[in-house]
mmCIF file of C-alpha atoms in Angstrom:
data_model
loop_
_atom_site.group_PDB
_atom_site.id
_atom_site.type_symbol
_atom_site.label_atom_id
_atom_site.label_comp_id
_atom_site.label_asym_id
_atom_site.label_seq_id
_atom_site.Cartn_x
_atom_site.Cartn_y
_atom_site.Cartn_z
ATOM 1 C CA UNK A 1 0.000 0.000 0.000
ATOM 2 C CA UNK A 2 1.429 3.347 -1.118
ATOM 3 C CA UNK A 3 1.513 6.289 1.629
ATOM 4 C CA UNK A 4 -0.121 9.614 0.310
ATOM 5 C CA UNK A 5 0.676 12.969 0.807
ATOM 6 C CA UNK A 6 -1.172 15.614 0.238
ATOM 7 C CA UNK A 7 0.255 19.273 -0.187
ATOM 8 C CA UNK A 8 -0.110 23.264 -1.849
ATOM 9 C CA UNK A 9 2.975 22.371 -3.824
ATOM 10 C CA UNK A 10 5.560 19.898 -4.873
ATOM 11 C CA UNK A 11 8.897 20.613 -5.771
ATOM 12 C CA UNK A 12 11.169 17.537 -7.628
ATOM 13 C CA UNK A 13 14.872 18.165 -6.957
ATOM 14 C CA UNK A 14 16.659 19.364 -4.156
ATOM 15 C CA UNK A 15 19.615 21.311 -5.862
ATOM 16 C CA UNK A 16 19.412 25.512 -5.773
ATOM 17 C CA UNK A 17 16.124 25.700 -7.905
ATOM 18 C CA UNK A 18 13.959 23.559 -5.532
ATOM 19 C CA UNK A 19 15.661 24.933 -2.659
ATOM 20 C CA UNK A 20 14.994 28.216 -3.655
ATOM 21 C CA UNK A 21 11.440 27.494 -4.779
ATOM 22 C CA UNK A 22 10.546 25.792 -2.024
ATOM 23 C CA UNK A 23 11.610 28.765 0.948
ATOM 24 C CA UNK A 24 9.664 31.252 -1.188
ATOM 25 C CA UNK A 25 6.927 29.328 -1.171
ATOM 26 C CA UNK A 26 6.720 28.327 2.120
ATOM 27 C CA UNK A 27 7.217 32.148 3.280
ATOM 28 C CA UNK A 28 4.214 32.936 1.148
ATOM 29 C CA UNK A 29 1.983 30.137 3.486
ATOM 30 C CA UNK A 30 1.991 27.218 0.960
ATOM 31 C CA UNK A 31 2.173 23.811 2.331
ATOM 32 C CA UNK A 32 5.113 22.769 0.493
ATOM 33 C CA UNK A 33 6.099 18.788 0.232
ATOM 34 C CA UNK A 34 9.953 18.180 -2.000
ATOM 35 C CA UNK A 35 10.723 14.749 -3.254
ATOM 36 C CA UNK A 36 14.950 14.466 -3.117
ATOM 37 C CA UNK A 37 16.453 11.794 -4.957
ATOM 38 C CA UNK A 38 19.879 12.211 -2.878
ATOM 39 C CA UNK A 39 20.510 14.543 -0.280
ATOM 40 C CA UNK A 40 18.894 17.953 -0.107
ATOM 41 C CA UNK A 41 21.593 20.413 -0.486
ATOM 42 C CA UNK A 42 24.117 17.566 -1.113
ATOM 43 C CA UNK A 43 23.089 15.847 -4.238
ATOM 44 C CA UNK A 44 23.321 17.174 -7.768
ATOM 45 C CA UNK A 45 25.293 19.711 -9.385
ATOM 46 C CA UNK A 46 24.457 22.733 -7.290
ATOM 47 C CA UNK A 47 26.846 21.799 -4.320
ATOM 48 C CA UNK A 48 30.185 21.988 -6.976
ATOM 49 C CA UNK A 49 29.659 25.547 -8.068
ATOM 50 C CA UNK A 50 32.776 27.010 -7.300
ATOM 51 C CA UNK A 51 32.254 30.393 -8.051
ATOM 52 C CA UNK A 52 29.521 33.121 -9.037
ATOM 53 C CA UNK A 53 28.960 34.439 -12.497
ATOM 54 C CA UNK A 54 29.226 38.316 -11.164
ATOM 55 C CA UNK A 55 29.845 39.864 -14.693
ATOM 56 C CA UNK A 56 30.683 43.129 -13.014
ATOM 57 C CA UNK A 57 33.260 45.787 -13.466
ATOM 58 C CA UNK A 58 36.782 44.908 -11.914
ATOM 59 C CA UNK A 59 38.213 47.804 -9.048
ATOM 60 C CA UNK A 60 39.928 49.548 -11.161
ATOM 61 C CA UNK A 61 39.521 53.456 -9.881
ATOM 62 C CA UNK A 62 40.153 54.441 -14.105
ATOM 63 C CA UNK A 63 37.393 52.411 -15.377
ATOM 64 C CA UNK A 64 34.199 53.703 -16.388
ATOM 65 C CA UNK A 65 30.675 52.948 -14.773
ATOM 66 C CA UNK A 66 28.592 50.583 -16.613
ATOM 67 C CA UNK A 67 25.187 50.796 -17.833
ATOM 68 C CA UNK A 68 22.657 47.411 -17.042
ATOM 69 C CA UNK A 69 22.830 47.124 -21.391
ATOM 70 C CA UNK A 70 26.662 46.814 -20.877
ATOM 71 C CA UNK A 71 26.159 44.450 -18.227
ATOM 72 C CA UNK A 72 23.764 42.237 -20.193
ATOM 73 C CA UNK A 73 26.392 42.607 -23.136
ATOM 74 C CA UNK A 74 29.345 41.279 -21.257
ATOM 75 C CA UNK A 75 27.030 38.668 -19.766
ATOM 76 C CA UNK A 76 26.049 37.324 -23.383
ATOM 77 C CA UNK A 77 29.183 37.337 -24.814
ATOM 78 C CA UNK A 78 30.717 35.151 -21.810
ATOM 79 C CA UNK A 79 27.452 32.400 -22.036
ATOM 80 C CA UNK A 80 26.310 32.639 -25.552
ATOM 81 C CA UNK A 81 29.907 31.856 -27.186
ATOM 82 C CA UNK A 82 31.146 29.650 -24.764
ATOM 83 C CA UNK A 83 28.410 27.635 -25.437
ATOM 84 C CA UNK A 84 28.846 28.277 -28.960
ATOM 85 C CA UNK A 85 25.372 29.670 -29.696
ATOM 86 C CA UNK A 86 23.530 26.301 -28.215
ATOM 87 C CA UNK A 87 21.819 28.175 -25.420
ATOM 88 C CA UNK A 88 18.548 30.355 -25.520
ATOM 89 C CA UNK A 89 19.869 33.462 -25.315
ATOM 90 C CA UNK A 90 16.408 35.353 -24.046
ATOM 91 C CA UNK A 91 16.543 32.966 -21.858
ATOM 92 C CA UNK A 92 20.187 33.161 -20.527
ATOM 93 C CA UNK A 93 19.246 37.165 -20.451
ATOM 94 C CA UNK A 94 16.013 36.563 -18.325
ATOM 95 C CA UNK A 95 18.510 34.320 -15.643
ATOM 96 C CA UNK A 96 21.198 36.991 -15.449
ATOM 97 C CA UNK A 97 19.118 39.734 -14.905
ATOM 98 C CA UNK A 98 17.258 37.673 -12.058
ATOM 99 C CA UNK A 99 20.362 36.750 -11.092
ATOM 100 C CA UNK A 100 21.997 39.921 -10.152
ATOM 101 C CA UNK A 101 18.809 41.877 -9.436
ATOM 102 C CA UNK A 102 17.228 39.173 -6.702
ATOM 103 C CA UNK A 103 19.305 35.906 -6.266
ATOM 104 C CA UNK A 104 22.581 37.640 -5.172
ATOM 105 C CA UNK A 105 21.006 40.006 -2.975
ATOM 106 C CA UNK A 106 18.893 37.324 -1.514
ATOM 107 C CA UNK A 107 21.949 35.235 -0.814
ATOM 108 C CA UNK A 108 23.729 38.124 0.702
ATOM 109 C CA UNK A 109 20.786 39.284 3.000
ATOM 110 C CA UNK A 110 20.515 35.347 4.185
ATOM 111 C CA UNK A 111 24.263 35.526 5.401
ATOM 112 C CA UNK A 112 26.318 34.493 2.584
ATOM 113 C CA UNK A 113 29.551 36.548 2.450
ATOM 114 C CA UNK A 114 30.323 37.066 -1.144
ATOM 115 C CA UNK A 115 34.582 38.222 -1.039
ATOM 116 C CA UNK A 116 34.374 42.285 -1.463
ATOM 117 C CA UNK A 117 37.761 44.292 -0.605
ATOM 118 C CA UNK A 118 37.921 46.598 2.339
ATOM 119 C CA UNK A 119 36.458 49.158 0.207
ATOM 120 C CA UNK A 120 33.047 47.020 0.402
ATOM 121 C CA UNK A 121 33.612 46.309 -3.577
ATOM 122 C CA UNK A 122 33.357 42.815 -5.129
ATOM 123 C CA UNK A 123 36.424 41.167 -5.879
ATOM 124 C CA UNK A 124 36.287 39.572 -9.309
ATOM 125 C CA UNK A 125 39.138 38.603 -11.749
ATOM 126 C CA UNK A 126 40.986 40.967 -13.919
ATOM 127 C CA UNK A 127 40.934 42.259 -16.128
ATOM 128 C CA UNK A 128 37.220 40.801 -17.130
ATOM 129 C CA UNK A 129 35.310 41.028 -14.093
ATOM 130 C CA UNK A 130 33.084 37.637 -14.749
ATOM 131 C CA UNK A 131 33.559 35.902 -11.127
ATOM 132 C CA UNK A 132 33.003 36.567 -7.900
ATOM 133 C CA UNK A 133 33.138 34.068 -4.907
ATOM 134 C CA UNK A 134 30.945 32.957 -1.949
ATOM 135 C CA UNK A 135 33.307 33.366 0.939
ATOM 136 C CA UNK A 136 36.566 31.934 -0.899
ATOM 137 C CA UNK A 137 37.338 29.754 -4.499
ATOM 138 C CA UNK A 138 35.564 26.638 -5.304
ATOM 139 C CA UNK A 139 33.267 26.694 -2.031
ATOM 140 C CA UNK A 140 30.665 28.888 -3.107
ATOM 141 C CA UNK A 141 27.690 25.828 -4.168
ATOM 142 C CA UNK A 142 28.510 24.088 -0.776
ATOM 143 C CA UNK A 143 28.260 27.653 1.252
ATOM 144 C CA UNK A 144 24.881 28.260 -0.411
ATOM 145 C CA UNK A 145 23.617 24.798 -0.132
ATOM 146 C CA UNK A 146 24.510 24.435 3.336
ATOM 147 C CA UNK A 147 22.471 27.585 4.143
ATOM 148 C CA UNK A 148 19.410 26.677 1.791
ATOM 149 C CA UNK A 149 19.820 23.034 3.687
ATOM 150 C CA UNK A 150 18.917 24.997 7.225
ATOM 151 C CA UNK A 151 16.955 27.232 6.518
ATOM 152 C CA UNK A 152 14.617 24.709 4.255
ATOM 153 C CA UNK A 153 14.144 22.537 7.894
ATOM 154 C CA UNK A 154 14.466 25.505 10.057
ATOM 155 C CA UNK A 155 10.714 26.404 8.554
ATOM 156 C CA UNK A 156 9.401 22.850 8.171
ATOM 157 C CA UNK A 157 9.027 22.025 4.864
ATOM 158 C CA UNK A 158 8.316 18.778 4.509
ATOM 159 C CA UNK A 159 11.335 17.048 2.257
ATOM 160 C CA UNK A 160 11.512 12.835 1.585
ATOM 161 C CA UNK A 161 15.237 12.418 0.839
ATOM 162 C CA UNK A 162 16.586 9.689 -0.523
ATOM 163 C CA UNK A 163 13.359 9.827 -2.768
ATOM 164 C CA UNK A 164 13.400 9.395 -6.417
ATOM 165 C CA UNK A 165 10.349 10.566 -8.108
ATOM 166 C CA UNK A 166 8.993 7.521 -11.215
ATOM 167 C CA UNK A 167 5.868 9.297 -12.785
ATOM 168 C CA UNK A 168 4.001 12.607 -12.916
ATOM 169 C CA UNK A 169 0.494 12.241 -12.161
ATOM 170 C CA UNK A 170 -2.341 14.411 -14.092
ATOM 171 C CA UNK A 171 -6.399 14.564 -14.297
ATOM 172 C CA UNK A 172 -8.244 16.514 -17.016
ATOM 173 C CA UNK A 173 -5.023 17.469 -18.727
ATOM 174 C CA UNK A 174 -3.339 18.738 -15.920
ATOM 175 C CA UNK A 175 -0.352 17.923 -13.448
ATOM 176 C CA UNK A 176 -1.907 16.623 -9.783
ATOM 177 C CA UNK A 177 0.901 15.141 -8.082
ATOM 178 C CA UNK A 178 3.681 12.555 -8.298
ATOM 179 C CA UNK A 179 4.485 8.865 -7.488
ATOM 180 C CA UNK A 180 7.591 7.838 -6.167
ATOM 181 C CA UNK A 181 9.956 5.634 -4.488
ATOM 182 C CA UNK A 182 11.534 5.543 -0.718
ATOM 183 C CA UNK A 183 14.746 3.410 -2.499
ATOM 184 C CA UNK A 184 15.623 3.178 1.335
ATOM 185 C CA UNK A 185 12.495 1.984 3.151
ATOM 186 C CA UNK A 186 11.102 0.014 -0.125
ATOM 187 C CA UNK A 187 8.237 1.852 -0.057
ATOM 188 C CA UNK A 188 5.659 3.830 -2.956
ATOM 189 C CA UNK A 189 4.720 7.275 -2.106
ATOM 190 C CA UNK A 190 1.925 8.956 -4.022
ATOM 191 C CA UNK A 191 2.302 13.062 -3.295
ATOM 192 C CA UNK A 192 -1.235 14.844 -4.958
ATOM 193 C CA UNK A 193 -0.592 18.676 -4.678
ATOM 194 C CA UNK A 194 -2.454 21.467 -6.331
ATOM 195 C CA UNK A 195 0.978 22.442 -8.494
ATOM 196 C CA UNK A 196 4.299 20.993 -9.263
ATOM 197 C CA UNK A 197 7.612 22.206 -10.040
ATOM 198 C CA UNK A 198 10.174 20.220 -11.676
ATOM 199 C CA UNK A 199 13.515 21.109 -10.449
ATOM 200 C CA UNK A 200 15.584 18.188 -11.468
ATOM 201 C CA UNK A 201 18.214 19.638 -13.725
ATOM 202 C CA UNK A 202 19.858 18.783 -16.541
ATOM 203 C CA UNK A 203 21.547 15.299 -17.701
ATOM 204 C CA UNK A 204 25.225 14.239 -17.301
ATOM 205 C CA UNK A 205 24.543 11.506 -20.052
ATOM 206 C CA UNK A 206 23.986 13.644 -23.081
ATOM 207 C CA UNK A 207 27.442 13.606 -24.265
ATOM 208 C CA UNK A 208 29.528 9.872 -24.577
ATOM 209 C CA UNK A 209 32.643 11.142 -22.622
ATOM 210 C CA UNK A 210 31.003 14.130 -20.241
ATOM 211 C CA UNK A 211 31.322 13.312 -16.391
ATOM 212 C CA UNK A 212 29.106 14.497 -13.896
ATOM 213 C CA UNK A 213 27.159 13.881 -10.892
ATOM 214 C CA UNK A 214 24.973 10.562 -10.424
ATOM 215 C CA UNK A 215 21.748 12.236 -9.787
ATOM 216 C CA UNK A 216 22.246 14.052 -13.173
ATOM 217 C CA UNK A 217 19.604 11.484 -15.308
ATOM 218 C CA UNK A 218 17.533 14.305 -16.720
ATOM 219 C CA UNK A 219 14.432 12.198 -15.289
ATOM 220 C CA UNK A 220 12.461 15.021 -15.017
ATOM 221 C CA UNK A 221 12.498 15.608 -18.393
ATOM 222 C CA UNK A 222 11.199 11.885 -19.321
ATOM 223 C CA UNK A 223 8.619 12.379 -16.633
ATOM 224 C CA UNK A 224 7.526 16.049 -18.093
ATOM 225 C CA UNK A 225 7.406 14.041 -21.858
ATOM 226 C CA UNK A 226 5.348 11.338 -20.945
ATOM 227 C CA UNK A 227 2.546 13.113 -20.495
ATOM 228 C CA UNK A 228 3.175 15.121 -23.029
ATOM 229 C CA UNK A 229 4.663 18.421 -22.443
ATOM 230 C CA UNK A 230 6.865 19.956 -25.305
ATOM 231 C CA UNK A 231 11.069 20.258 -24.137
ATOM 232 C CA UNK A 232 13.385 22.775 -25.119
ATOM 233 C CA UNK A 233 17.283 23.839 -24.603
ATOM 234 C CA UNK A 234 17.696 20.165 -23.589
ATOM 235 C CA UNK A 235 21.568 21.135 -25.530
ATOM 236 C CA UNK A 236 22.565 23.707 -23.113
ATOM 237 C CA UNK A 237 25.419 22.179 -21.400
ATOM 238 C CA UNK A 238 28.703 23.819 -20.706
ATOM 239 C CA UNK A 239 31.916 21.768 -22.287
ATOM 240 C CA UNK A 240 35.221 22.119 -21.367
ATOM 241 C CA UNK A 241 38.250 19.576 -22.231
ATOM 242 C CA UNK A 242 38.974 18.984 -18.718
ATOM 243 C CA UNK A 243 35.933 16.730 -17.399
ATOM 244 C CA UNK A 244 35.717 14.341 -20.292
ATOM 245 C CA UNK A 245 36.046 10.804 -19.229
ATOM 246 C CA UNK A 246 37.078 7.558 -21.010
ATOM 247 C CA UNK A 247 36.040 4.833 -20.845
ATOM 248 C CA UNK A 248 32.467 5.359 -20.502
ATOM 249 C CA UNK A 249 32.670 3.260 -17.132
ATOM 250 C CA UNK A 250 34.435 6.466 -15.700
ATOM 251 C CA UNK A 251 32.134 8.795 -13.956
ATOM 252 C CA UNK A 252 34.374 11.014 -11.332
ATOM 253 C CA UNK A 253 34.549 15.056 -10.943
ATOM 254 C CA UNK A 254 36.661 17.624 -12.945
ATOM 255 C CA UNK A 255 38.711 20.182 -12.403
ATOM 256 C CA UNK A 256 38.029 23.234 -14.031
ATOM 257 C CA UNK A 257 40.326 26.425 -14.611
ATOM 258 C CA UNK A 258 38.746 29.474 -12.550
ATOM 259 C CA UNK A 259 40.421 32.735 -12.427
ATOM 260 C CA UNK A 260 42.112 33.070 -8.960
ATOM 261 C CA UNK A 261 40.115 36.254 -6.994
ATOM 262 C CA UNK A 262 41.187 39.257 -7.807
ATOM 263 C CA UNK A 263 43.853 38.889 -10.430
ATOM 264 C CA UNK A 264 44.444 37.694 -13.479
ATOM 265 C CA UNK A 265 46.072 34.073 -12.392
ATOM 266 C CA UNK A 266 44.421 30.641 -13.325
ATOM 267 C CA UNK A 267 45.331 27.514 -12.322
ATOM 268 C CA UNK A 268 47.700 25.187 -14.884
ATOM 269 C CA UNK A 269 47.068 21.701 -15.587
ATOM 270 C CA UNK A 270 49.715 19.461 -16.143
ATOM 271 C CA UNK A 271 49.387 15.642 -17.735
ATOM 272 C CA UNK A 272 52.344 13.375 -16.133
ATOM 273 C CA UNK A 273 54.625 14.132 -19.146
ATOM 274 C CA UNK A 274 54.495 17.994 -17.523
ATOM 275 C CA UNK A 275 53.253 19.362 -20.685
ATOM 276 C CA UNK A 276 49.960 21.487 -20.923
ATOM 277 C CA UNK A 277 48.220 22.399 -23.547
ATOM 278 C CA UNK A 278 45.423 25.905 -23.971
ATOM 279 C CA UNK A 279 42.198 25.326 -25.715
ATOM 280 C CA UNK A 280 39.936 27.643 -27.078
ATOM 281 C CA UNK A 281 36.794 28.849 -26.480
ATOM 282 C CA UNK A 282 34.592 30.363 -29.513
ATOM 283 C CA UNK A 283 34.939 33.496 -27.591
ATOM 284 C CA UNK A 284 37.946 35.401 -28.173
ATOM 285 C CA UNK A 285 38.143 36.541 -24.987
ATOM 286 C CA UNK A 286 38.286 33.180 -23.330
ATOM 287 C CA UNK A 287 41.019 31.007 -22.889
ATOM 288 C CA UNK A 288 41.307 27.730 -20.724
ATOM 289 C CA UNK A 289 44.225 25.729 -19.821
ATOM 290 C CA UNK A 290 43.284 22.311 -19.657
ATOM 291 C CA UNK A 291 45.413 19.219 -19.338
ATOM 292 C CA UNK A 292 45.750 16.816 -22.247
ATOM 293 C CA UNK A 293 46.655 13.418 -22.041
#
């Protein structure tokens, strides 16, 4: 016998999106139930961000003040081309403006200490000005998870971890609720809620040689076609040389090449012959030094 739930809403996926959805919605009085298929806050791909996509100016006392169409430029010109055109573009607009006009300010009024210099500025790298940094390099996704994590079961939102989500459930054409399975206990849940968000990401299987995290199965979006919704931007994923993985058996993390805060420094990969090599982005303003083996 399956256990029900019944809830406001239900939010799939436990990574920044659901987290985020599901505190705004509880702070607006919805009953709010989440269905985790790891660990909230320490599943998925939100916990490896290392840094912040800032896109603001650098502190340099000589350079001029830019306008938000400047901002939005420099913004599209980093995403669009290093994805080489793949991504929706109004869309990757829509998320950076959100981005720096709510999410960053929300983070920052929760507690999160994004680096700044004395001066109260934010340091980014030079001479570009595309990264800042929650707290310090490579720990800002487990700094913003951890905080999401607490502050999720500090209000009392009801989250099944360990809780993979098998089927959307709908009634006259729309979306009711969700099965799912407790892979712990062995046992069916059945959540009906009045709406649904799916926040399950993307998929880590796309691509032959990409690596990733486990969770990554793009599930949600066989769920969402099932029952016949329409997908898009299912190709925006972000490629560079130095998480591929062969043979296919391999699944383990990557190292990637940030810009060390505030300067103008990245980290060098070597292969064991000591030889690196630099590839190229489609912008020209990108270069990453990768390791080639």
């Amino acid at each position: 016998m399956a256990r029900q739930i019944d809830t406001d809403l239900l939010i799939v996926g436990g990574g920044g999106a659901g987290a985020k959805a599901a505190i705004e919605a509880q702070a607006r009085g919805l009953n709010v139930v989440m269905l985790v298929k790891g660990f909230l806050g320490r599943s998925g791909c939100s916990i490896f961000a290392g840094n912040l996509n800032w896109f603001g100016p650098p502190k340099d006392p000589n350079a001029p003040a830019q306008s938000e169409e400047e901002r939005q430029r420099r913004t599209m010109d980093f995403l669009a081309k290093y994805t080489h055109y793949l991504g929706d573009q109004e869309y990757m607009k829509n998320a950076a403006r959100f981005t720096f006009d709510h999410f960053y300010p929300w983070l920052e009024a929760q507690g999160l200490y994004v680096l700044r210099h004395d001066d109260g500025t934010i340091v980014v790298d030079l001479p570009l000005g595309t990264q800042a940094w929650g707290t310090k390099m490579g720990m800002s996704g487990q700094i913003i998870m951890d905080m999401m994590r607490k502050e999720i079961f500090r209000r009392g939102v009801t989250v099944l971890q360990e809780t993979a989500a098998t089927s959307l459930l709908t009634a006259d054409g729309e979306v009711v609720g969700a099965t799912a399975l407790d892979y712990r206990n062995g046992e069916q849940v059945v959540v009906r809620a009045k709406a649904t968000i799916l926040a399950t990401g993307h998929s880590n299987y796309l691509s032959l040689r990409s690596t990733g995290t486990r969770e990554g199965t793009g599930a949600g979006w066989i769920m969402a076609f099932r029952i016949g919704c329409t997908l898009k931007n299912l190709e925006m994923q972000w490629f560079h040389a130095s998480d591929l993985a062969w043979p296919r058996s391999w699944m383990r993390l990557h190292l990637y090449p940030n810009p060390a805060p505030g300067t103008a420094q990245r980290t060098h990969l070597h292969n064991r012959r000591e030889s690196s090599s630099s590839t190229e982005t489609s912008s020209p303003r990108i270069r990453c030094r990768t390791s080639c083996s």
